[in-house]
Structures are given as C-alpha cells and as structure tokens.
Coordinates of C-alpha atoms in Angstrom, one line a residue:
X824 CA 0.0 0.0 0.0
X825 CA 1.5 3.3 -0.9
X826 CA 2.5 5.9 1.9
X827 CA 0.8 8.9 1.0
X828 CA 1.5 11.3 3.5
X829 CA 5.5 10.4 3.0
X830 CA 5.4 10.5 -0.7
X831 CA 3.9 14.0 -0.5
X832 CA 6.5 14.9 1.7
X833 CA 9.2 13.7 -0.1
X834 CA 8.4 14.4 -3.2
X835 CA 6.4 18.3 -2.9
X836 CA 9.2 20.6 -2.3
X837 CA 11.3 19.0 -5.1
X838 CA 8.6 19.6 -7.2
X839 CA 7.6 23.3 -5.8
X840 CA 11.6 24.3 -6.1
X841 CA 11.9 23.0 -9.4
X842 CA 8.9 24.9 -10.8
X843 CA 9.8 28.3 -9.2
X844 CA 13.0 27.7 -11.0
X845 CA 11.7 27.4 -14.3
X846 CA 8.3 30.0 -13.8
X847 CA 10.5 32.4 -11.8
X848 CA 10.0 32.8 -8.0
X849 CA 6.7 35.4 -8.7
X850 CA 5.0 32.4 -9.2
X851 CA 6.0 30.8 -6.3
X852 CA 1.6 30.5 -5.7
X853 CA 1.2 28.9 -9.2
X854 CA 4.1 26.4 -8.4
X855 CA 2.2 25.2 -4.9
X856 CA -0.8 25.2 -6.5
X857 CA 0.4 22.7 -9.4
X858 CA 2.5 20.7 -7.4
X859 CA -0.5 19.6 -4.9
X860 CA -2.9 19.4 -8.2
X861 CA -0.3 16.8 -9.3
X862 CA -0.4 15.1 -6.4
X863 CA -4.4 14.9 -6.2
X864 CA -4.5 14.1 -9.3
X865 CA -1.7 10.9 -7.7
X866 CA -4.4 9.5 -5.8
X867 CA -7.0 9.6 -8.0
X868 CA -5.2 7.8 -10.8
X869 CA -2.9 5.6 -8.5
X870 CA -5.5 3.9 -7.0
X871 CA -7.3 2.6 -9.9
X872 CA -4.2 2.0 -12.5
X873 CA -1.3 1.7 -9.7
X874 CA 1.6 3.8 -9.5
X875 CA 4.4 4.2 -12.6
X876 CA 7.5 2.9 -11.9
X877 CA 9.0 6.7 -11.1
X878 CA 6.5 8.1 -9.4
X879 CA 8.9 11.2 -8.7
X880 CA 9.0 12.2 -12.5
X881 CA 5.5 11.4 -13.2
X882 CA 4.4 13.6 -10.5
X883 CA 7.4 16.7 -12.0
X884 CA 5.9 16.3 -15.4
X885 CA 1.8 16.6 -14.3
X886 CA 2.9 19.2 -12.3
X887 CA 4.5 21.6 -14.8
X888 CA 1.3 20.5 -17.2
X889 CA -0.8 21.8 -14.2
X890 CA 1.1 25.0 -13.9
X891 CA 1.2 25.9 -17.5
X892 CA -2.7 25.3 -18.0
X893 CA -3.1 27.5 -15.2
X894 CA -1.0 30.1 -17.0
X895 CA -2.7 29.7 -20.6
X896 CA -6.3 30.0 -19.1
X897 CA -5.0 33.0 -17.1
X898 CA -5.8 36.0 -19.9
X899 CA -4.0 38.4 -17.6
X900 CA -1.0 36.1 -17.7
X901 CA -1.1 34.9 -21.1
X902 CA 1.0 37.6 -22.6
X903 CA 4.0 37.2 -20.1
X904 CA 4.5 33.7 -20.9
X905 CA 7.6 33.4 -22.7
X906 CA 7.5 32.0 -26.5
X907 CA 9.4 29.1 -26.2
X908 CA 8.0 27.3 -23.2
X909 CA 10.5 24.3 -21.5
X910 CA 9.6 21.4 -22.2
X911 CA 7.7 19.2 -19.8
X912 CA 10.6 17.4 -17.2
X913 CA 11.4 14.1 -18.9
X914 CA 10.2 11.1 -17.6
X915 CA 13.5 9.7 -16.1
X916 CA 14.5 13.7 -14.5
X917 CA 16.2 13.5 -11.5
X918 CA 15.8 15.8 -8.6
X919 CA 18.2 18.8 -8.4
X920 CA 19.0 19.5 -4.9
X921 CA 20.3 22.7 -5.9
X922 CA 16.6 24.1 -6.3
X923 CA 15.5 23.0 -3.1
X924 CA 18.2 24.8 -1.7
X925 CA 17.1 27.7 -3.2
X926 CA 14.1 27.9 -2.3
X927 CA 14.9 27.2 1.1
X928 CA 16.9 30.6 0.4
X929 CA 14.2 32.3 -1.0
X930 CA 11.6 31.1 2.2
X931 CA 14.1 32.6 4.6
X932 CA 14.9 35.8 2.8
X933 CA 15.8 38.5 5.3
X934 CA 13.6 41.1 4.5
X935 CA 11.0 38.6 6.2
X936 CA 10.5 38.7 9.7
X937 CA 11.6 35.4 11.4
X938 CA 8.1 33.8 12.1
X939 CA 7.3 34.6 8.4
X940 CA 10.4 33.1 8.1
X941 CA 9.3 29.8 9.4
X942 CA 5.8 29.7 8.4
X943 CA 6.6 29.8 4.6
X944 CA 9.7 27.6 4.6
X945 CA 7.3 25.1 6.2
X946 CA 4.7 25.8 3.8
X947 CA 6.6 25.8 0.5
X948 CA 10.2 24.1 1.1
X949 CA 8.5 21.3 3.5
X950 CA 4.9 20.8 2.2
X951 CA 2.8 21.1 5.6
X952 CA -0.4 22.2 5.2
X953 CA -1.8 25.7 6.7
X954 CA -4.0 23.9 9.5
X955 CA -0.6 22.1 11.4
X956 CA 1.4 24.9 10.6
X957 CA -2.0 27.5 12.4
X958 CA -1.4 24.7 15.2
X959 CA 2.2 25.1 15.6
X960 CA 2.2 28.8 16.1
X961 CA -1.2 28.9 18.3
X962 CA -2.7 30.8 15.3
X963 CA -6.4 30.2 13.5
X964 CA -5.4 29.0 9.6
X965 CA -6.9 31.9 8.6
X966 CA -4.6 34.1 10.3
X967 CA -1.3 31.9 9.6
X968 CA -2.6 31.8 5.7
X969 CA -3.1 35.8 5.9
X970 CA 0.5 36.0 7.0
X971 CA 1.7 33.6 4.1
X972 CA 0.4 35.4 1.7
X973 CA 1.7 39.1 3.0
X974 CA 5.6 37.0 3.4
X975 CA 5.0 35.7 -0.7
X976 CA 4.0 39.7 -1.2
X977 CA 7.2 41.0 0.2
X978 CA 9.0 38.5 -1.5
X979 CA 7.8 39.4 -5.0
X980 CA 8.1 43.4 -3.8
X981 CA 11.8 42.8 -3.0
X982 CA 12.4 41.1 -6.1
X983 CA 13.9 38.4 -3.9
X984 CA 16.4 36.1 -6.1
X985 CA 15.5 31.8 -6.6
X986 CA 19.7 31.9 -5.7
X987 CA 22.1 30.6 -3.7
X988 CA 23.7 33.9 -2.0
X989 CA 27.1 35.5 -3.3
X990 CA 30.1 34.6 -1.3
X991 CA 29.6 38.1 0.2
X992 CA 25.5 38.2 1.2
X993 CA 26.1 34.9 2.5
X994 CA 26.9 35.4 6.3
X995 CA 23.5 37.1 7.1
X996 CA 21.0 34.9 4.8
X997 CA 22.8 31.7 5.8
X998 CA 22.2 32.5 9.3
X999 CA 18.5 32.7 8.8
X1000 CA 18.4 29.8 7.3
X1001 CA 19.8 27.9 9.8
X1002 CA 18.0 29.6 12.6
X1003 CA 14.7 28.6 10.2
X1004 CA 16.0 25.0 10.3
X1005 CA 16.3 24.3 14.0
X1006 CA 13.3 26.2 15.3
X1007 CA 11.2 24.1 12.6
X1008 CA 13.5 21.0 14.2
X1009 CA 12.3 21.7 17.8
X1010 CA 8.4 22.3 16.6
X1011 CA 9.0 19.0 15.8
X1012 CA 11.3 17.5 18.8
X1013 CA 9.0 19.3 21.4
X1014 CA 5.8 20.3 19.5
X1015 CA 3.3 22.5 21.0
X1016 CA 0.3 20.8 19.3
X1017 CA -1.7 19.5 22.6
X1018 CA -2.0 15.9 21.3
X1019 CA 1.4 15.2 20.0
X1020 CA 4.5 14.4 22.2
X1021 CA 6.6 14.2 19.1
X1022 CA 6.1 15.4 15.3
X1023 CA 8.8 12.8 13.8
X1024 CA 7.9 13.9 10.3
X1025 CA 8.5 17.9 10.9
X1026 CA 12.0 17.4 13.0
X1027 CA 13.0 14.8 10.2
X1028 CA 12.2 17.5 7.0
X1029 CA 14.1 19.8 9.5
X1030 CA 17.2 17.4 9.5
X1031 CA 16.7 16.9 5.6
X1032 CA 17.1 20.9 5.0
X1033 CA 20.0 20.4 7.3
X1034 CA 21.5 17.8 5.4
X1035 CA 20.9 20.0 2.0
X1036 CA 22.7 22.9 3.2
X1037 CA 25.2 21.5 5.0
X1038 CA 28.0 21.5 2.0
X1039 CA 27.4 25.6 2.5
X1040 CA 29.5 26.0 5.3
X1041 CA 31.0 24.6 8.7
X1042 CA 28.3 25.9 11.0
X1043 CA 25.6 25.0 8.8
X1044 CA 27.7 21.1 8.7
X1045 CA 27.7 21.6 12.3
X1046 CA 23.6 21.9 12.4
X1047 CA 23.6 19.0 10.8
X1048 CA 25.4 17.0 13.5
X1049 CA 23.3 18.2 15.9
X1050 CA 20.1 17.3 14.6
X1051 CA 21.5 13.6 14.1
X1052 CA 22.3 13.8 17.2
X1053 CA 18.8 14.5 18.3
X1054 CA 17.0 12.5 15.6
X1055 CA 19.1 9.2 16.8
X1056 CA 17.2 9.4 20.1
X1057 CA 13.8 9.3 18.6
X1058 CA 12.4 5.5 18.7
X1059 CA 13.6 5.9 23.1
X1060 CA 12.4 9.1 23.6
X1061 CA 8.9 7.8 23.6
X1062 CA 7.2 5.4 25.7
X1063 CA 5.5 1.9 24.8
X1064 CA 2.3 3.5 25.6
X1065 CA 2.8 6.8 24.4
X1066 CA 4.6 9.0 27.1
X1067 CA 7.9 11.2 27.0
X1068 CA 11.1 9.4 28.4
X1069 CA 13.8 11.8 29.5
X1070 CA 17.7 11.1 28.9
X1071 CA 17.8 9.0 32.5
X1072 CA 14.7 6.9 31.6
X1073 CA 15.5 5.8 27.7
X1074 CA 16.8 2.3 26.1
X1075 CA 20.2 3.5 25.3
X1076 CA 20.5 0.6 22.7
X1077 CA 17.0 2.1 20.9
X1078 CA 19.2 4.9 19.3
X1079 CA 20.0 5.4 16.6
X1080 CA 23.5 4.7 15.6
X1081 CA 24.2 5.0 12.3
X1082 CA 22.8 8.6 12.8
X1083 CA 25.3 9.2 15.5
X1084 CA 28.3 8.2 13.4
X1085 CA 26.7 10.5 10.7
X1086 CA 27.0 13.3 13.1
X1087 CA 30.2 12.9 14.4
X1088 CA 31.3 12.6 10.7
X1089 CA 29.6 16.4 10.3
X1090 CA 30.8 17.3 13.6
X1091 CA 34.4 16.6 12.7
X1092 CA 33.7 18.3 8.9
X1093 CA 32.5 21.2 10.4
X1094 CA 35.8 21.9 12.6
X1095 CA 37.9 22.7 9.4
X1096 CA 36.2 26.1 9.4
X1097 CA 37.8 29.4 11.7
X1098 CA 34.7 30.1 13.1
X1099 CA 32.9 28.4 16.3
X1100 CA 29.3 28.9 16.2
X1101 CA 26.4 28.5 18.7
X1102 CA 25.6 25.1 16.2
X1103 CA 29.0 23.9 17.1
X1104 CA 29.1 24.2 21.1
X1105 CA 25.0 23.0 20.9
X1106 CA 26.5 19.6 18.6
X1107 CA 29.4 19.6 21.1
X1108 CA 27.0 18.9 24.0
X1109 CA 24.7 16.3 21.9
X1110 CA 27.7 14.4 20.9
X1111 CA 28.5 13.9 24.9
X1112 CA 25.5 12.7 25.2
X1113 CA 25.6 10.3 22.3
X1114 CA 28.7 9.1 23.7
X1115 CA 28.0 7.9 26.7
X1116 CA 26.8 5.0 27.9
X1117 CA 24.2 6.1 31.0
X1118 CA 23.5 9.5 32.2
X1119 CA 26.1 9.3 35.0
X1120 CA 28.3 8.2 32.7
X1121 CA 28.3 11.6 30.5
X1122 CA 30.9 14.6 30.5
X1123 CA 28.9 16.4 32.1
X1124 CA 31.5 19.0 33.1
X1125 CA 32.6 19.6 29.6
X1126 CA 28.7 19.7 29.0
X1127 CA 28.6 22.5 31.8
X1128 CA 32.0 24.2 30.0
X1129 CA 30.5 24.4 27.0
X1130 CA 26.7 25.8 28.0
X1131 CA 29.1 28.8 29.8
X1132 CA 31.0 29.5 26.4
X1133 CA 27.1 29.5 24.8
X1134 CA 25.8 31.4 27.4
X1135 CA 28.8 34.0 27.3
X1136 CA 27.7 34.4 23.4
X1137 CA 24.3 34.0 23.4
X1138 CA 22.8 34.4 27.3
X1139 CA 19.4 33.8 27.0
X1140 CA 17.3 32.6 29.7
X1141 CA 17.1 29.0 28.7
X1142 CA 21.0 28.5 28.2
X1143 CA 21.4 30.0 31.8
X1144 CA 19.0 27.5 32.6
X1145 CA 20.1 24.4 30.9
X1146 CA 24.4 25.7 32.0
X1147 CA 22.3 24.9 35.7
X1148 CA 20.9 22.0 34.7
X1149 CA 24.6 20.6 33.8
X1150 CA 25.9 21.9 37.0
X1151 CA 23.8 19.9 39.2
X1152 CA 25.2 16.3 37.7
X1153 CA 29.1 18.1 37.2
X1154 CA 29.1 19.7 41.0
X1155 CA 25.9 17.9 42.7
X1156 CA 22.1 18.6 42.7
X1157 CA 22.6 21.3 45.8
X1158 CA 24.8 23.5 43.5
X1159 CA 22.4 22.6 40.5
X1160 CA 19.8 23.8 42.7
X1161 CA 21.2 26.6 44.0
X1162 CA 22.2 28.4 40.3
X1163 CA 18.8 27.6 39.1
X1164 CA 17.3 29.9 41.8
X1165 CA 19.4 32.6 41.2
X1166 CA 18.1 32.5 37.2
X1167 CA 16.3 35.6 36.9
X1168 CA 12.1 35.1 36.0
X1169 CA 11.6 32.7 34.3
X1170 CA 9.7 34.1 30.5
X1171 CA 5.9 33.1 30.4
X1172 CA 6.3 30.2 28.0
X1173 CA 9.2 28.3 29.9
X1174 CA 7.8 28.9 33.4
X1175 CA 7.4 24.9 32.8
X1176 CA 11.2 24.0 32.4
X1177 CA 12.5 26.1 35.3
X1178 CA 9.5 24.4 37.6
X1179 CA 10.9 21.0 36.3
X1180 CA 14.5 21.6 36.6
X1181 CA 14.5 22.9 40.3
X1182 CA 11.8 19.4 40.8
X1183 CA 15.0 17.3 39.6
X1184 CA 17.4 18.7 41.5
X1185 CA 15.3 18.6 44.3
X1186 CA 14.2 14.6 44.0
X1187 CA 17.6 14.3 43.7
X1188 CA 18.6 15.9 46.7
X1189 CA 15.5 13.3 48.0
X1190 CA 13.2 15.9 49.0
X1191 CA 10.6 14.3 48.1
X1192 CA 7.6 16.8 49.2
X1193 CA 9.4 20.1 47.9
X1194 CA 10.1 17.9 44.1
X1195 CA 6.4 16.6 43.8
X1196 CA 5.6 20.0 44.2
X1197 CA 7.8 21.3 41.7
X1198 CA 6.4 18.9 39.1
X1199 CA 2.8 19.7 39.9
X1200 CA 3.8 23.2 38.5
X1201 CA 5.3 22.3 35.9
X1202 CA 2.5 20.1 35.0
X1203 CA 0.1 23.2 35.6
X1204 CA 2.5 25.3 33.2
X1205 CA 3.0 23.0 30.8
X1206 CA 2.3 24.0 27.1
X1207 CA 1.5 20.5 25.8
X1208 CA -0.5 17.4 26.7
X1209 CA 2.8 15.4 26.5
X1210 CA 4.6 17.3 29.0
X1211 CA 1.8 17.2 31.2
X1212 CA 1.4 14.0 31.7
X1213 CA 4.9 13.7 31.9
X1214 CA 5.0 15.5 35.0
X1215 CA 2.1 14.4 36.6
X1216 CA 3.6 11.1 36.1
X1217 CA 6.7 12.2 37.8
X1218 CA 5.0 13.5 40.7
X1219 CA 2.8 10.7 41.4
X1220 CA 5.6 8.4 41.8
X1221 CA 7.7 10.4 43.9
X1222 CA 4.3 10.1 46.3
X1223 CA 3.5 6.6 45.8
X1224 CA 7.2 5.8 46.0
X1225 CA 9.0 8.5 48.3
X1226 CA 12.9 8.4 48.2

C-alpha cells in the first residue's frame, strides 16, 4: 500500500523548487498550487491503474502541465509567458538538490520577519499544510494563511532572487536559514500541538534541509550533526504507551547509531572552518550525550563548559537555565539547585522548564515533598498534553514511591 503522506512529503518541495526555477520565484503560488494538483491528481489515478515505476518524475511532469494550464487560461497572464515554453521534465528527471536549496533561500529571505520566516519555509520548502502549521504557532489557519500570503508579497516586492547567495550576502541569509531549520527542528522534537508528544515527520524535513545545506558551510555542517544527534534518540524518547522518556529513563541501545556516526562525521567536517558557532558548542554537548553509555556516565563537566562559552555568546534565559541543569550532575544537585534559583524570571512560555528543573534537583537531593511540588507546576505550566502528563507522572511516583 503506498504511503501517502510520506510520498507527498518527499516528493512536494522537489517539485515546488523546481517549478519556481523554471516559472520564476513570482509564481511561487502557481508552483504550490500545481504541485498539490499533481499530487491529487496521484491518488485519483494511483489507486485505480497503480503507481508508474517513477513516481517522482511522473508527479514533475503533471505538475508543470498543471502550472502551464493555469497560465494559458489565465488572460492576464497569457502575454507574459515566454515563447518558447521548457519542455515538460522528462520522464526519467532527477531531482536537483540545488533548487530546493534555493528555495529554502528564497523562504528565509531577510527582508521577512523570522516567524514569516518559518511559516513559509514550512509551507513551501517542506509541504505542511496551513491547518498544522495554524497549530504550531497557536494561530487560526486563517490568520497563519493571511500572514503567508503578506511573506510571498514582500517576496515578489523585494524582487527576492531563486539563488544561492554571493560569497559576500552569504553570512547574514545563511544564518537565517539555519535559525529557520532548528526552530522548525524543535516544533517538531517538542511540538506545542496538545496531542502530540513528538512530530517525527516535521523534525526529520528539519534534519533533511539540514542535510541540504550542510555543504554551504562549517556551521551549517555543524547543524547538521546536531540534529543527528537529536534525531538518533527518537524510537527511546517515547514510551510503549505513548509518554515522553527523558535522557535517564531511555533504552540506550534504541538509538540510533548510524545517525550518531553520521554526526560525528559532520561534527568533525564542520571543525575545518575558523569560526565556532552556537551550532557547534549545541553539537558539542549532543555528541556527549551520544557518547556515553548512561547518564552518569556523561561529561557532564565539559557539557557544563560548553553551555558557559554558549551562554557567554548567546545568554538567554534557557541556556542560563540548561548551563544549571549541567551543573547539578558536574558539581551535585545542591549546586544545580542553588544556580537555578538565582536565574532571573523565568519568560511566560518556559515557566514549565525552570519548575521542572529545580523538581529534579530537588528529587535528587531526596526531598521528596518540595520535588512533587515542583512537578505539579510544571504540570500546571506546561504548554503540551505530552509534557503534562509527563510531569504528573513524575510527581505521582515520587508520592507513591517516596525516596
């Protein structure tokens, strides 16, 4: 039985990025449009007659027949089209990876303001439909499709290029594009949809776009080997009947190891450039955990070294945070303890994490009471379903089960 929702999302951004290159990236509409008529038009033929035997190219070619219909019965159109038309992609046409770069380029253009950012690389260069993207960001779809629409407008307004950058604006739109990347990753690793405790199909497009534009540069290598770092952890990080595990409580042997030895591979690629980025120190710390064979087995004080060189560059709240975290295994829960209650406020929408990070210490420190406590806010804070029952779970069995 074919897999539909995987062949769409394999196979739609290939086809969207390859018909923005050839109609030009004002079309980048017409090129979405065509590419999910081709595949409706998939399962309404594929079901009766079977699929051909490259379902890729037959899926390119309907595509660009879609899109130039829509262009000849478009009278407003019809005199912009150029007079010799491409032909149709050839039946055995491979996939140029080159154009989905692009257009990954193109999504995370600068003039765009980060969320924008997000929403339309998730849209165009990943294939998710309006409705999960709405659910990621808390918004209604018509909302999120209002603001897709105004980032395609600035796009064609700014003339934006279907290029990879020069040598030159390549600094700046690079970093966008990686920043796009991992915050898709994590919508995916930690979603906030209420039902879902992990969107394995989001965080792995994330590591695919990873993967693409990791030839670019060292840090962009060095995303890479982060999120295969992450990505091995997957088929543990989840429970038999559905519930988050954290680091102390999964099947070591359940990850993922030929994704591990793919990231250290990037990890080492990405140390021939001059220039250490947050990527690097963040694959640093995933790569002590992928090396080790329990959690008190882990470097934890090269762990807690390298969340103080993050934080020193980049101190946000939740690398202050997770730099305490790694204190209380390097230097013992009390001193864990005591640098996560010195962190200033937590922000409103990780209230949850500090609650659950002074819970651990605490259970740790076998106060029992005070961590149950702790977990039951956390519980009460939490953003998803998944973490919530997480930490009522936690809670409960520090009570049933005191230390």
């Amino acid at each position: 039985m074919l897999d539909w929702p995987n062949l769409f999302r394999r196979e739609y951004p290939a086809i969207v990025a390859s018909l923005v290159k050839r109609l030009g990236r004002a079309r980048l509409d017409l090129a979405e449009d065509a590419a999910q008529e081709a595949l409706a038009r998939a399962v309404a033929d594929w079901r009766v007659k079977g699929p051909p035997d490259r379902p890729g190219a037959w899926l390119s070619a309907v595509a660009w027949r879609c899109a130039i219909d829509a262009l000849r019965q478009s009278s407003r159109e019809q005199d912009e089209l150029p007079p010799d038309l491409p032909a149709a992609p050839a039946a055995d046409a491979p996939s140029v990876p080159d154009d989905a770069l692009r257009l990954l380029f193109l999504c995370a253009h600068p003039s765009l303001p980060r969320e924008d950012q997000i929403a339309l690389t998730l849209k165009a260069a990943c294939g998710f439909g309006t409705a999960e993207i709405a659910r990621a960001f808390f918004l209604d779809e018509a909302t999120l499709a209002q603001r897709i629409v105004r980032a395609k407008k600035r796009l064609r307004d700014k003339g934006a290029s279907f290029e990879i950058p020069a040598p030159e604006e390549l600094p700046p739109r690079l970093d966008a594009v990686l920043d796009v990347i991992y915050l898709a990753f994590n919508e995916g690793y930690t979603p906030r949809d209420a039902d879902a405790p992990l969107r394995r199909d989001v965080a792995l497009e994330a590591l695919r776009l990873a993967r693409l534009a990791a030839p670019v540069a060292p840090r962009a290598e060095a995303l890479a080997a982060l999120l295969c770092f992450q990505s091995s952890r997957f088929a543990a990080r989840i429970s038999a009947v559905g519930e988050l595990l954290p680091l102390e409580e999964q099947d070591r042997a359940m990850w993922d190891r030929p994704l591990i030895a793919e990231g250290i591979g990037r990890l080492a690629a990405a140390a021939k450039g001059d220039r250490v980025s947050e990527y690097h120190l963040l694959a640093g710390i995933a790569v002590c955990h992928a090396a080790a064979t329990s959690v008190d087995a882990t470097d934890w004080t090269r762990i807690a070294t390298l969340y103080a060189e993050l934080e020193r560059r980049t101190p946000t709240w939740l690398v202050r945070l997770n730099r305490a975290v790694a204190i209380s295994y390097a230097d013992g829960p009390a001193a864990g303890l005591a640098a996560i209650e010195a962190l200033p406020p937590a922000p409103g929408a990780a209230s949850h994490l500090f609650h659950a990070a002074r819970a651990d210490a605490m259970r740790r420190m076998k106060m029992t009471v005070e961590a149950a406590a702790g977990y039951r806010a956390a519980a009460a804070a939490a953003p998803s379903l998944a973490e919530r029952v997480f930490f009522e779970r936690r809670a409960g069995l520090l009570l049933r089960h005191p230390l």
